[in-house]
Amino acid sequence: MTTNTENARRNGVDTATLFATLDAVKGDTELAKFQFRATNRWLTGTHNRSTIHGYHGAKQEMTHQQPFTFDADHPPVLVGGDNGPTPVEYLLHALAACLTAGIANIAAARGVTLTEVTSTVTGDIDLLGILGLSEGVRNGYQQIKIDFTIRGDDPEKLRSVVEQSRRRSAVFDVLTNGVPVSINVDAG
Amino acid sequence: MTTNTENARRNGVDTATLFATLDAVKGDTELAKFQFRATNRWLTGTHNRSTIHGYHGAKQEMTHQQPFTFDADHPPVLVGGDNGPTPVEYLLHALAACLTAGIANIAAARGVTLTEVTSTVTGDIDLLGILGLSEGVRNGYQQIKIDFTIRGDDPEKLRSVVEQSRRRSAVFDVLTNGVPVSINVDAG
């Protein structure tokens, strides 16, 4: 019984429910269609705040257990109030978080035990782009690098888990391949 | 004097410092090279936490006025503990925050007064991709939409400010055009 319970929750992942969820989605692929959302309000200067609460998935409207709010701002060196990270820093967090969640899930599904997963993400950006000072410089990051330190079972298995997480990461896909973004404006 | 002060801080943006910063960067383009960073630590299951603190810019190492930490997790319907938004929801926040900061800066630089900027971002995703249940479905968002409500001066000026923010947004660029991401693994 203890062994079953341990197997069912390897790395803190409820693998029994994970496999049951996969089976349910195989049986009804409409369950897999999700829409995530954020709302944002300008406060002052470059300081603004997003709220993340409701989403649609598994054929129903749902909410997180609580609304999550996040402030973004520019630092003083970029003429802001430093009331939060810059928007581009949130992209780095999203990448690390997505790959790390995938690592935990995939390792659990494969029966691989993890003891530590840490990472550092860096993004290099030349602000001549967004400042409008050079048409030859892009607005966004020129490159992003992420370094993982991962401990647990056999290193080869751990490396394979990271690679599979990369292959199935939503954020990695969006950041490397891009996505269509449409903007609508009600200027009243 | 009151008029000067109001002009110098339109929309909460210190436009005098903004223009001085632009002039400084024009005079020494090395000042525009920034590196942003995040570190992440796996907690349990799909729950992990990022810290954003130090960065490099303007030819020096700098830190935000405080370390910012953010939790990410999957919700129960995706076999997580809902201790934070999903990683892909942070992408929506980053987009709204970047465009909104740009709107405030560009409006201030143009002498356009804002009274309200709110937005709702949605991202549609079919989880058959990340669940590995359909090779024809991408892992990431299929589309992102952002709806702005903006109030203040003349609607045409406001619409033009939003369009210029889109043209100079770092996050919009990364999300629509993609960026090279390299992953290194120490499985020691």
mmCIF file of C-alpha atoms in Angstrom:
data_model
loop_
_atom_site.group_PDB
_atom_site.id
_atom_site.type_symbol
_atom_site.label_atom_id
_atom_site.label_comp_id
_atom_site.label_asym_id
_atom_site.label_seq_id
_atom_site.Cartn_x
_atom_site.Cartn_y
_atom_site.Cartn_z
ATOM 1 C CA MET A 1 0.000 0.000 0.000
ATOM 2 C CA THR A 2 2.809 2.365 0.882
ATOM 3 C CA THR A 3 4.572 1.400 -2.330
ATOM 4 C CA ASN A 4 1.450 1.982 -4.396
ATOM 5 C CA THR A 5 0.945 5.391 -2.837
ATOM 6 C CA GLU A 6 4.566 6.339 -3.464
ATOM 7 C CA ASN A 7 4.314 5.250 -7.086
ATOM 8 C CA ALA A 8 1.032 7.112 -7.472
ATOM 9 C CA ARG A 9 2.600 10.405 -6.343
ATOM 10 C CA ARG A 10 6.195 10.329 -7.637
ATOM 11 C CA ASN A 11 7.823 13.788 -7.540
ATOM 12 C CA GLY A 12 4.620 15.156 -6.071
ATOM 13 C CA VAL A 13 2.787 14.305 -9.301
ATOM 14 C CA ASP A 14 -0.432 12.292 -8.963
ATOM 15 C CA THR A 15 0.466 9.892 -11.753
ATOM 16 C CA ALA A 16 -2.730 7.840 -11.424
ATOM 17 C CA THR A 17 -4.816 10.966 -12.079
ATOM 18 C CA LEU A 18 -2.386 12.068 -14.801
ATOM 19 C CA PHE A 19 -2.858 8.817 -16.717
ATOM 20 C CA ALA A 20 -6.627 8.893 -16.101
ATOM 21 C CA THR A 21 -6.727 12.439 -17.500
ATOM 22 C CA LEU A 22 -4.839 11.346 -20.610
ATOM 23 C CA ASP A 23 -7.314 8.492 -21.112
ATOM 24 C CA ALA A 24 -10.287 10.842 -20.672
ATOM 25 C CA VAL A 25 -8.901 13.259 -23.283
ATOM 26 C CA LYS A 26 -8.203 10.402 -25.704
ATOM 27 C CA GLY A 27 -11.892 9.502 -25.363
ATOM 28 C CA ASP A 28 -13.137 13.072 -25.926
ATOM 29 C CA THR A 29 -10.644 15.399 -27.590
ATOM 30 C CA GLU A 30 -12.915 18.417 -27.052
ATOM 31 C CA LEU A 31 -11.761 18.295 -23.408
ATOM 32 C CA ALA A 32 -8.334 19.488 -24.580
ATOM 33 C CA LYS A 33 -9.510 22.858 -25.922
ATOM 34 C CA PHE A 34 -8.534 25.569 -23.443
ATOM 35 C CA GLN A 35 -8.622 29.359 -23.431
ATOM 36 C CA PHE A 36 -6.463 31.210 -20.919
ATOM 37 C CA ARG A 37 -6.974 34.881 -20.089
ATOM 38 C CA ALA A 38 -5.484 37.884 -18.357
ATOM 39 C CA THR A 39 -6.873 41.347 -17.762
ATOM 40 C CA ASN A 40 -4.609 44.359 -17.326
ATOM 41 C CA ARG A 41 -5.084 47.874 -15.998
ATOM 42 C CA TRP A 42 -2.710 50.800 -16.419
ATOM 43 C CA LEU A 43 -1.864 52.438 -13.083
ATOM 44 C CA THR A 44 0.597 55.246 -13.860
ATOM 45 C CA GLY A 45 3.645 55.667 -16.054
ATOM 46 C CA THR A 46 4.975 52.237 -17.038
ATOM 47 C CA HIS A 47 3.343 50.628 -13.974
ATOM 48 C CA ASN A 48 0.401 48.326 -14.690
ATOM 49 C CA ARG A 49 -1.256 45.291 -13.119
ATOM 50 C CA SER A 50 -2.677 42.059 -14.536
ATOM 51 C CA THR A 51 -5.227 39.760 -12.989
ATOM 52 C CA ILE A 52 -5.420 36.075 -13.907
ATOM 53 C CA HIS A 53 -8.482 34.210 -12.680
ATOM 54 C CA GLY A 54 -10.968 32.650 -15.120
ATOM 55 C CA TYR A 55 -10.259 30.278 -17.974
ATOM 56 C CA HIS A 56 -12.114 27.842 -20.182
ATOM 57 C CA GLY A 57 -11.209 24.175 -20.438
ATOM 58 C CA ALA A 58 -12.577 20.652 -20.347
ATOM 59 C CA LYS A 59 -15.784 22.032 -21.884
ATOM 60 C CA GLN A 60 -16.571 24.406 -19.007
ATOM 61 C CA GLU A 61 -15.796 27.809 -17.522
ATOM 62 C CA MET A 62 -13.422 27.546 -14.581
ATOM 63 C CA THR A 63 -11.538 29.795 -12.192
ATOM 64 C CA HIS A 64 -8.286 29.429 -10.329
ATOM 65 C CA GLN A 65 -8.752 28.891 -6.597
ATOM 66 C CA GLN A 66 -7.986 32.612 -6.206
ATOM 67 C CA PRO A 67 -7.359 35.572 -8.519
ATOM 68 C CA PHE A 68 -3.625 36.108 -9.076
ATOM 69 C CA THR A 69 -2.381 39.673 -9.608
ATOM 70 C CA PHE A 70 0.987 40.725 -10.975
ATOM 71 C CA ASP A 71 2.538 44.151 -11.314
ATOM 72 C CA ALA A 72 4.895 45.094 -14.119
ATOM 73 C CA ASP A 73 6.969 48.249 -14.427
ATOM 74 C CA HIS A 74 10.228 49.542 -15.809
ATOM 75 C CA PRO A 75 13.226 50.093 -13.495
ATOM 76 C CA PRO A 76 14.578 53.593 -12.809
ATOM 77 C CA VAL A 77 17.331 53.192 -15.433
ATOM 78 C CA LEU A 78 14.474 52.856 -17.952
ATOM 79 C CA VAL A 79 12.533 55.770 -16.430
ATOM 80 C CA GLY A 80 10.103 53.606 -14.444
ATOM 81 C CA GLY A 81 9.199 53.148 -10.798
ATOM 82 C CA ASP A 82 10.445 49.524 -10.384
ATOM 83 C CA ASN A 83 7.125 48.407 -8.908
ATOM 84 C CA GLY A 84 7.521 45.024 -10.581
ATOM 85 C CA PRO A 85 9.671 43.194 -13.110
ATOM 86 C CA THR A 86 9.705 44.329 -16.702
ATOM 87 C CA PRO A 87 7.309 42.551 -19.071
ATOM 88 C CA VAL A 88 10.196 40.783 -20.821
ATOM 89 C CA GLU A 89 11.396 39.289 -17.527
ATOM 90 C CA TYR A 90 8.032 37.543 -17.161
ATOM 91 C CA LEU A 91 8.771 35.727 -20.427
ATOM 92 C CA LEU A 92 11.886 34.195 -18.848
ATOM 93 C CA HIS A 93 9.901 33.084 -15.792
ATOM 94 C CA ALA A 94 7.224 31.547 -18.051
ATOM 95 C CA LEU A 95 9.836 29.552 -19.958
ATOM 96 C CA ALA A 96 11.533 28.163 -16.849
ATOM 97 C CA ALA A 97 8.187 27.375 -15.220
ATOM 98 C CA CYS A 98 6.822 25.530 -18.260
ATOM 99 C CA LEU A 99 9.905 23.401 -18.829
ATOM 100 C CA THR A 100 10.163 22.609 -15.101
ATOM 101 C CA ALA A 101 6.513 21.548 -14.791
ATOM 102 C CA GLY A 102 7.009 19.343 -17.835
ATOM 103 C CA ILE A 103 10.142 17.811 -16.330
ATOM 104 C CA ALA A 104 8.233 16.898 -13.153
ATOM 105 C CA ASN A 105 5.307 15.384 -15.073
ATOM 106 C CA ILE A 106 7.386 13.451 -17.591
ATOM 107 C CA ALA A 107 9.767 12.136 -14.942
ATOM 108 C CA ALA A 108 6.818 10.919 -12.860
ATOM 109 C CA ALA A 109 5.179 9.276 -15.879
ATOM 110 C CA ARG A 110 8.458 7.480 -16.635
ATOM 111 C CA GLY A 111 9.052 6.447 -13.036
ATOM 112 C CA VAL A 112 12.107 8.713 -12.747
ATOM 113 C CA THR A 113 12.672 10.266 -9.318
ATOM 114 C CA LEU A 114 13.781 13.901 -9.050
ATOM 115 C CA THR A 115 15.504 15.440 -6.044
ATOM 116 C CA GLU A 116 16.337 18.899 -7.483
ATOM 117 C CA VAL A 117 15.522 20.973 -10.535
ATOM 118 C CA THR A 118 16.851 24.515 -10.683
ATOM 119 C CA SER A 119 17.428 26.769 -13.645
ATOM 120 C CA THR A 120 18.734 30.170 -14.646
ATOM 121 C CA VAL A 121 17.321 31.906 -17.706
ATOM 122 C CA THR A 122 18.970 34.856 -19.429
ATOM 123 C CA GLY A 123 17.660 36.985 -22.255
ATOM 124 C CA ASP A 124 19.865 39.372 -24.217
ATOM 125 C CA ILE A 125 18.188 42.456 -25.646
ATOM 126 C CA ASP A 126 19.501 45.554 -27.367
ATOM 127 C CA LEU A 127 17.165 48.397 -26.458
ATOM 128 C CA LEU A 128 18.131 50.370 -29.565
ATOM 129 C CA GLY A 129 15.179 48.505 -31.106
ATOM 130 C CA ILE A 130 12.389 49.536 -28.767
ATOM 131 C CA LEU A 131 13.880 53.006 -28.355
ATOM 132 C CA GLY A 132 13.518 53.479 -32.104
ATOM 133 C CA LEU A 133 17.230 54.302 -32.469
ATOM 134 C CA SER A 134 18.157 51.586 -34.969
ATOM 135 C CA GLU A 135 15.925 50.050 -37.607
ATOM 136 C CA GLY A 136 18.343 47.121 -37.882
ATOM 137 C CA VAL A 137 17.842 46.005 -34.271
ATOM 138 C CA ARG A 138 14.795 43.925 -33.368
ATOM 139 C CA ASN A 139 12.546 44.984 -30.486
ATOM 140 C CA GLY A 140 12.666 41.705 -28.597
ATOM 141 C CA TYR A 141 15.296 39.401 -27.185
ATOM 142 C CA GLN A 142 18.056 38.402 -29.561
ATOM 143 C CA GLN A 143 18.568 35.128 -27.719
ATOM 144 C CA ILE A 144 17.400 33.320 -24.609
ATOM 145 C CA LYS A 145 19.476 30.723 -22.750
ATOM 146 C CA ILE A 146 18.360 28.422 -19.977
ATOM 147 C CA ASP A 147 20.728 26.357 -17.838
ATOM 148 C CA PHE A 148 19.222 23.487 -15.856
ATOM 149 C CA THR A 149 20.724 21.711 -12.871
ATOM 150 C CA ILE A 150 18.839 18.487 -12.333
ATOM 151 C CA ARG A 151 19.459 15.747 -9.764
ATOM 152 C CA GLY A 152 17.792 12.442 -8.995
ATOM 153 C CA ASP A 153 18.042 9.172 -10.894
ATOM 154 C CA ASP A 154 20.556 8.253 -13.613
ATOM 155 C CA PRO A 155 21.893 11.378 -15.412
ATOM 156 C CA GLU A 156 21.091 9.989 -18.856
ATOM 157 C CA LYS A 157 17.464 9.465 -17.859
ATOM 158 C CA LEU A 158 17.350 12.991 -16.414
ATOM 159 C CA ARG A 159 18.739 14.483 -19.627
ATOM 160 C CA SER A 160 16.168 12.557 -21.635
ATOM 161 C CA VAL A 161 13.372 13.921 -19.434
ATOM 162 C CA VAL A 162 14.533 17.511 -20.038
ATOM 163 C CA GLU A 163 14.660 16.879 -23.775
ATOM 164 C CA GLN A 164 11.127 15.456 -23.788
ATOM 165 C CA SER A 165 9.904 18.455 -21.774
ATOM 166 C CA ARG A 166 11.395 20.749 -24.415
ATOM 167 C CA ARG A 167 9.629 18.771 -27.143
ATOM 168 C CA ARG A 168 6.262 19.183 -25.369
ATOM 169 C CA SER A 169 6.559 22.661 -23.866
ATOM 170 C CA ALA A 170 3.860 25.183 -24.769
ATOM 171 C CA VAL A 171 6.001 28.185 -23.800
ATOM 172 C CA PHE A 172 9.094 26.874 -25.604
ATOM 173 C CA ASP A 173 6.955 26.440 -28.724
ATOM 174 C CA VAL A 174 5.488 29.940 -28.518
ATOM 175 C CA LEU A 175 8.849 31.609 -27.825
ATOM 176 C CA THR A 176 10.765 29.777 -30.545
ATOM 177 C CA ASN A 177 8.088 29.585 -33.240
ATOM 178 C CA GLY A 178 5.919 32.614 -32.546
ATOM 179 C CA VAL A 179 2.133 32.851 -32.562
ATOM 180 C CA PRO A 180 -0.346 35.131 -34.352
ATOM 181 C CA VAL A 181 -1.366 38.043 -32.103
ATOM 182 C CA SER A 182 -4.313 40.284 -33.000
ATOM 183 C CA ILE A 183 -4.944 43.639 -31.346
ATOM 184 C CA ASN A 184 -8.312 45.375 -31.155
ATOM 185 C CA VAL A 185 -8.715 48.937 -29.873
ATOM 186 C CA ASP A 186 -11.790 50.627 -28.408
ATOM 187 C CA ALA A 187 -10.716 54.273 -28.279
ATOM 188 C CA GLY A 188 -14.270 55.344 -27.372
ATOM 189 C CA MET B 1 6.098 76.238 -13.223
ATOM 190 C CA THR B 2 3.010 74.129 -12.632
ATOM 191 C CA THR B 3 2.579 73.778 -16.374
ATOM 192 C CA ASN B 4 6.198 72.701 -16.796
ATOM 193 C CA THR B 5 5.864 70.099 -14.068
ATOM 194 C CA GLU B 6 2.665 68.749 -15.582
ATOM 195 C CA ASN B 7 4.262 68.510 -18.994
ATOM 196 C CA ALA B 8 7.341 66.852 -17.520
ATOM 197 C CA ARG B 9 5.262 64.083 -15.934
ATOM 198 C CA ARG B 10 2.391 63.471 -18.336
ATOM 199 C CA ASN B 11 0.591 60.164 -17.609
ATOM 200 C CA GLY B 12 2.991 59.615 -14.717
ATOM 201 C CA VAL B 13 5.896 59.395 -17.175
ATOM 202 C CA ASP B 14 8.902 61.594 -16.460
ATOM 203 C CA THR B 15 9.220 62.785 -20.033
ATOM 204 C CA ALA B 16 12.222 65.023 -19.351
ATOM 205 C CA THR B 17 14.179 62.027 -18.073
ATOM 206 C CA LEU B 18 12.792 59.885 -20.910
ATOM 207 C CA PHE B 19 14.133 62.290 -23.539
ATOM 208 C CA ALA B 20 17.431 62.682 -21.649
ATOM 209 C CA THR B 21 17.784 58.884 -21.586
ATOM 210 C CA LEU B 22 17.180 58.699 -25.332
ATOM 211 C CA ASP B 23 19.867 61.348 -25.879
ATOM 212 C CA ALA B 24 22.321 59.497 -23.628
ATOM 213 C CA VAL B 25 21.787 56.243 -25.544
ATOM 214 C CA LYS B 26 22.180 58.022 -28.881
ATOM 215 C CA GLY B 27 25.563 59.214 -27.622
ATOM 216 C CA ASP B 28 26.690 55.773 -26.419
ATOM 217 C CA THR B 29 24.796 52.862 -27.927
ATOM 218 C CA GLU B 30 26.522 50.362 -25.580
ATOM 219 C CA LEU B 31 24.170 51.685 -22.878
ATOM 220 C CA ALA B 32 21.297 49.945 -24.681
ATOM 221 C CA LYS B 33 22.649 46.401 -24.247
ATOM 222 C CA PHE B 34 20.681 44.666 -21.497
ATOM 223 C CA GLN B 35 20.517 41.151 -20.134
ATOM 224 C CA PHE B 36 17.483 40.154 -18.064
ATOM 225 C CA ARG B 37 17.433 37.045 -15.870
ATOM 226 C CA ALA B 38 15.227 34.750 -13.840
ATOM 227 C CA THR B 39 16.083 31.806 -11.630
ATOM 228 C CA ASN B 40 13.625 29.005 -10.997
ATOM 229 C CA ARG B 41 13.360 26.201 -8.453
ATOM 230 C CA TRP B 42 11.105 23.157 -8.644
ATOM 231 C CA LEU B 43 9.033 22.753 -5.461
ATOM 232 C CA THR B 44 6.830 19.682 -6.018
ATOM 233 C CA GLY B 45 4.722 18.325 -8.845
ATOM 234 C CA THR B 46 4.061 21.088 -11.366
ATOM 235 C CA HIS B 47 4.606 23.797 -8.707
ATOM 236 C CA ASN B 48 7.760 25.881 -9.098
ATOM 237 C CA ARG B 49 8.947 29.372 -8.206
ATOM 238 C CA SER B 50 10.982 31.986 -10.063
ATOM 239 C CA THR B 51 12.978 34.860 -8.622
ATOM 240 C CA ILE B 52 13.717 37.983 -10.648
ATOM 241 C CA HIS B 53 16.259 40.365 -9.164
ATOM 242 C CA GLY B 54 19.552 41.124 -10.934
ATOM 243 C CA TYR B 55 20.064 42.314 -14.496
ATOM 244 C CA HIS B 56 22.736 43.939 -16.610
ATOM 245 C CA GLY B 57 22.204 47.208 -18.436
ATOM 246 C CA ALA B 58 23.682 50.631 -19.102
ATOM 247 C CA LYS B 59 27.135 48.996 -18.826
ATOM 248 C CA GLN B 60 26.685 47.841 -15.242
ATOM 249 C CA GLU B 61 25.226 45.132 -13.026
ATOM 250 C CA MET B 62 22.014 46.266 -11.385
ATOM 251 C CA THR B 63 19.244 44.862 -9.206
ATOM 252 C CA HIS B 64 15.579 45.648 -8.866
ATOM 253 C CA GLN B 65 14.722 47.489 -5.651
ATOM 254 C CA GLN B 66 13.626 44.105 -4.275
ATOM 255 C CA PRO B 67 13.661 40.486 -5.461
ATOM 256 C CA PHE B 68 10.342 39.555 -7.075
ATOM 257 C CA THR B 69 9.137 35.942 -6.737
ATOM 258 C CA PHE B 70 6.384 34.244 -8.739
ATOM 259 C CA ASP B 71 4.834 30.817 -8.385
ATOM 260 C CA ALA B 72 3.572 28.800 -11.318
ATOM 261 C CA ASP B 73 1.539 25.606 -11.212
ATOM 262 C CA HIS B 74 -1.109 23.701 -13.103
ATOM 263 C CA PRO B 75 -4.750 23.803 -11.954
ATOM 264 C CA PRO B 76 -6.502 20.671 -10.619
ATOM 265 C CA VAL B 77 -8.102 19.947 -14.018
ATOM 266 C CA LEU B 78 -4.526 19.583 -15.295
ATOM 267 C CA VAL B 79 -3.428 17.525 -12.281
ATOM 268 C CA GLY B 80 -1.703 20.400 -10.446
ATOM 269 C CA GLY B 81 -2.140 22.175 -7.121
ATOM 270 C CA ASP B 82 -3.218 25.610 -8.485
ATOM 271 C CA ASN B 83 -0.558 27.391 -6.427
ATOM 272 C CA GLY B 84 -0.113 29.949 -9.194
ATOM 273 C CA PRO B 85 -1.122 30.620 -12.793
ATOM 274 C CA THR B 86 0.030 28.292 -15.527
ATOM 275 C CA PRO B 87 3.226 29.292 -17.343
ATOM 276 C CA VAL B 88 1.283 30.134 -20.514
ATOM 277 C CA GLU B 89 -0.912 32.605 -18.609
ATOM 278 C CA TYR B 90 2.218 34.580 -17.704
ATOM 279 C CA LEU B 91 2.793 35.083 -21.441
ATOM 280 C CA LEU B 92 -0.581 36.862 -21.708
ATOM 281 C CA HIS B 93 0.295 39.110 -18.753
ATOM 282 C CA ALA B 94 3.681 39.921 -20.302
ATOM 283 C CA LEU B 95 2.043 40.954 -23.573
ATOM 284 C CA ALA B 96 -0.546 43.228 -21.953
ATOM 285 C CA ALA B 97 2.068 44.757 -19.644
ATOM 286 C CA CYS B 98 4.524 45.508 -22.445
ATOM 287 C CA LEU B 99 1.986 47.088 -24.768
ATOM 288 C CA THR B 100 0.489 49.113 -21.900
ATOM 289 C CA ALA B 101 3.864 50.455 -20.717
ATOM 290 C CA GLY B 102 4.618 51.426 -24.300
ATOM 291 C CA ILE B 103 1.257 53.166 -24.644
ATOM 292 C CA ALA B 104 1.986 55.270 -21.536
ATOM 293 C CA ASN B 105 5.492 56.208 -22.700
ATOM 294 C CA ILE B 106 4.563 56.980 -26.297
ATOM 295 C CA ALA B 107 1.489 58.980 -25.295
ATOM 296 C CA ALA B 108 3.608 61.041 -22.871
ATOM 297 C CA ALA B 109 6.298 61.641 -25.486
ATOM 298 C CA ARG B 110 3.625 62.838 -27.940
ATOM 299 C CA GLY B 111 1.862 65.016 -25.379
ATOM 300 C CA VAL B 112 -1.236 62.794 -25.408
ATOM 301 C CA THR B 113 -3.075 62.498 -22.097
ATOM 302 C CA LEU B 114 -4.454 59.130 -20.967
ATOM 303 C CA THR B 115 -7.205 58.625 -18.429
ATOM 304 C CA GLU B 116 -7.714 54.856 -18.761
ATOM 305 C CA VAL B 117 -6.011 51.902 -20.394
ATOM 306 C CA THR B 118 -7.430 48.436 -19.757
ATOM 307 C CA SER B 119 -7.084 45.263 -21.750
ATOM 308 C CA THR B 120 -8.179 41.649 -21.886
ATOM 309 C CA VAL B 121 -5.899 39.047 -23.437
ATOM 310 C CA THR B 122 -7.015 35.582 -24.486
ATOM 311 C CA GLY B 123 -4.928 32.683 -25.724
ATOM 312 C CA ASP B 124 -6.453 29.621 -27.370
ATOM 313 C CA ILE B 125 -4.597 26.361 -26.934
ATOM 314 C CA ASP B 126 -5.429 22.759 -27.807
ATOM 315 C CA LEU B 127 -3.746 20.582 -25.196
ATOM 316 C CA LEU B 128 -3.683 17.580 -27.537
ATOM 317 C CA GLY B 129 -0.264 18.976 -28.488
ATOM 318 C CA ILE B 130 1.461 19.016 -25.109
ATOM 319 C CA LEU B 131 -0.315 15.818 -24.077
ATOM 320 C CA GLY B 132 1.306 14.099 -27.042
ATOM 321 C CA LEU B 133 -2.073 12.947 -28.361
ATOM 322 C CA SER B 134 -1.895 14.552 -31.814
ATOM 323 C CA GLU B 135 1.208 15.210 -33.871
ATOM 324 C CA GLY B 136 -0.735 17.702 -35.978
ATOM 325 C CA VAL B 137 -1.471 20.035 -33.054
ATOM 326 C CA ARG B 138 1.194 22.503 -31.917
ATOM 327 C CA ASN B 139 2.211 22.655 -28.256
ATOM 328 C CA GLY B 140 1.655 26.380 -27.812
ATOM 329 C CA TYR B 141 -1.139 28.869 -28.328
ATOM 330 C CA GLN B 142 -2.810 28.772 -31.708
ATOM 331 C CA GLN B 143 -3.723 32.437 -31.436
ATOM 332 C CA ILE B 144 -3.621 35.291 -28.963
ATOM 333 C CA LYS B 145 -6.033 38.237 -29.006
ATOM 334 C CA ILE B 146 -5.827 41.436 -27.005
ATOM 335 C CA ASP B 147 -8.655 43.960 -26.706
ATOM 336 C CA PHE B 148 -7.762 47.433 -25.450
ATOM 337 C CA THR B 149 -10.094 50.026 -24.007
ATOM 338 C CA ILE B 150 -8.321 53.371 -23.988
ATOM 339 C CA ARG B 151 -9.613 56.780 -22.952
ATOM 340 C CA GLY B 152 -8.112 60.260 -22.831
ATOM 341 C CA ASP B 153 -7.451 62.627 -25.737
ATOM 342 C CA ASP B 154 -8.788 62.372 -29.287
ATOM 343 C CA PRO B 155 -9.625 58.728 -30.241
ATOM 344 C CA GLU B 156 -7.541 58.875 -33.432
ATOM 345 C CA LYS B 157 -4.475 59.956 -31.438
ATOM 346 C CA LEU B 158 -5.120 57.169 -28.931
ATOM 347 C CA ARG B 159 -5.389 54.554 -31.684
ATOM 348 C CA SER B 160 -2.150 55.810 -33.203
ATOM 349 C CA VAL B 161 -0.404 55.503 -29.819
ATOM 350 C CA VAL B 162 -1.517 51.863 -29.501
ATOM 351 C CA GLU B 163 -0.275 51.128 -33.020
ATOM 352 C CA GLN B 164 3.118 52.697 -32.288
ATOM 353 C CA SER B 165 3.364 50.687 -29.058
ATOM 354 C CA ARG B 166 2.760 47.511 -31.066
ATOM 355 C CA ARG B 167 5.495 48.535 -33.493
ATOM 356 C CA ARG B 168 7.982 48.982 -30.622
ATOM 357 C CA SER B 169 6.948 46.241 -28.202
ATOM 358 C CA ALA B 170 9.612 43.747 -27.158
ATOM 359 C CA VAL B 171 7.076 41.139 -26.026
ATOM 360 C CA PHE B 172 4.902 41.518 -29.142
ATOM 361 C CA ASP B 173 8.031 40.975 -31.245
ATOM 362 C CA VAL B 174 9.104 37.866 -29.324
ATOM 363 C CA LEU B 175 5.616 36.328 -29.324
ATOM 364 C CA THR B 176 4.901 36.963 -32.992
ATOM 365 C CA ASN B 177 8.357 36.371 -34.464
ATOM 366 C CA GLY B 178 9.953 33.937 -32.029
ATOM 367 C CA VAL B 179 13.474 33.976 -30.624
ATOM 368 C CA PRO B 180 16.262 31.373 -30.507
ATOM 369 C CA VAL B 181 16.230 29.520 -27.167
ATOM 370 C CA SER B 182 19.136 27.300 -26.117
ATOM 371 C CA ILE B 183 18.923 24.785 -23.284
ATOM 372 C CA ASN B 184 21.892 23.457 -21.329
ATOM 373 C CA VAL B 185 21.583 20.602 -18.825
ATOM 374 C CA ASP B 186 23.830 19.731 -15.900
ATOM 375 C CA ALA B 187 22.551 16.288 -14.915
ATOM 376 C CA GLY B 188 25.728 15.711 -12.859
#
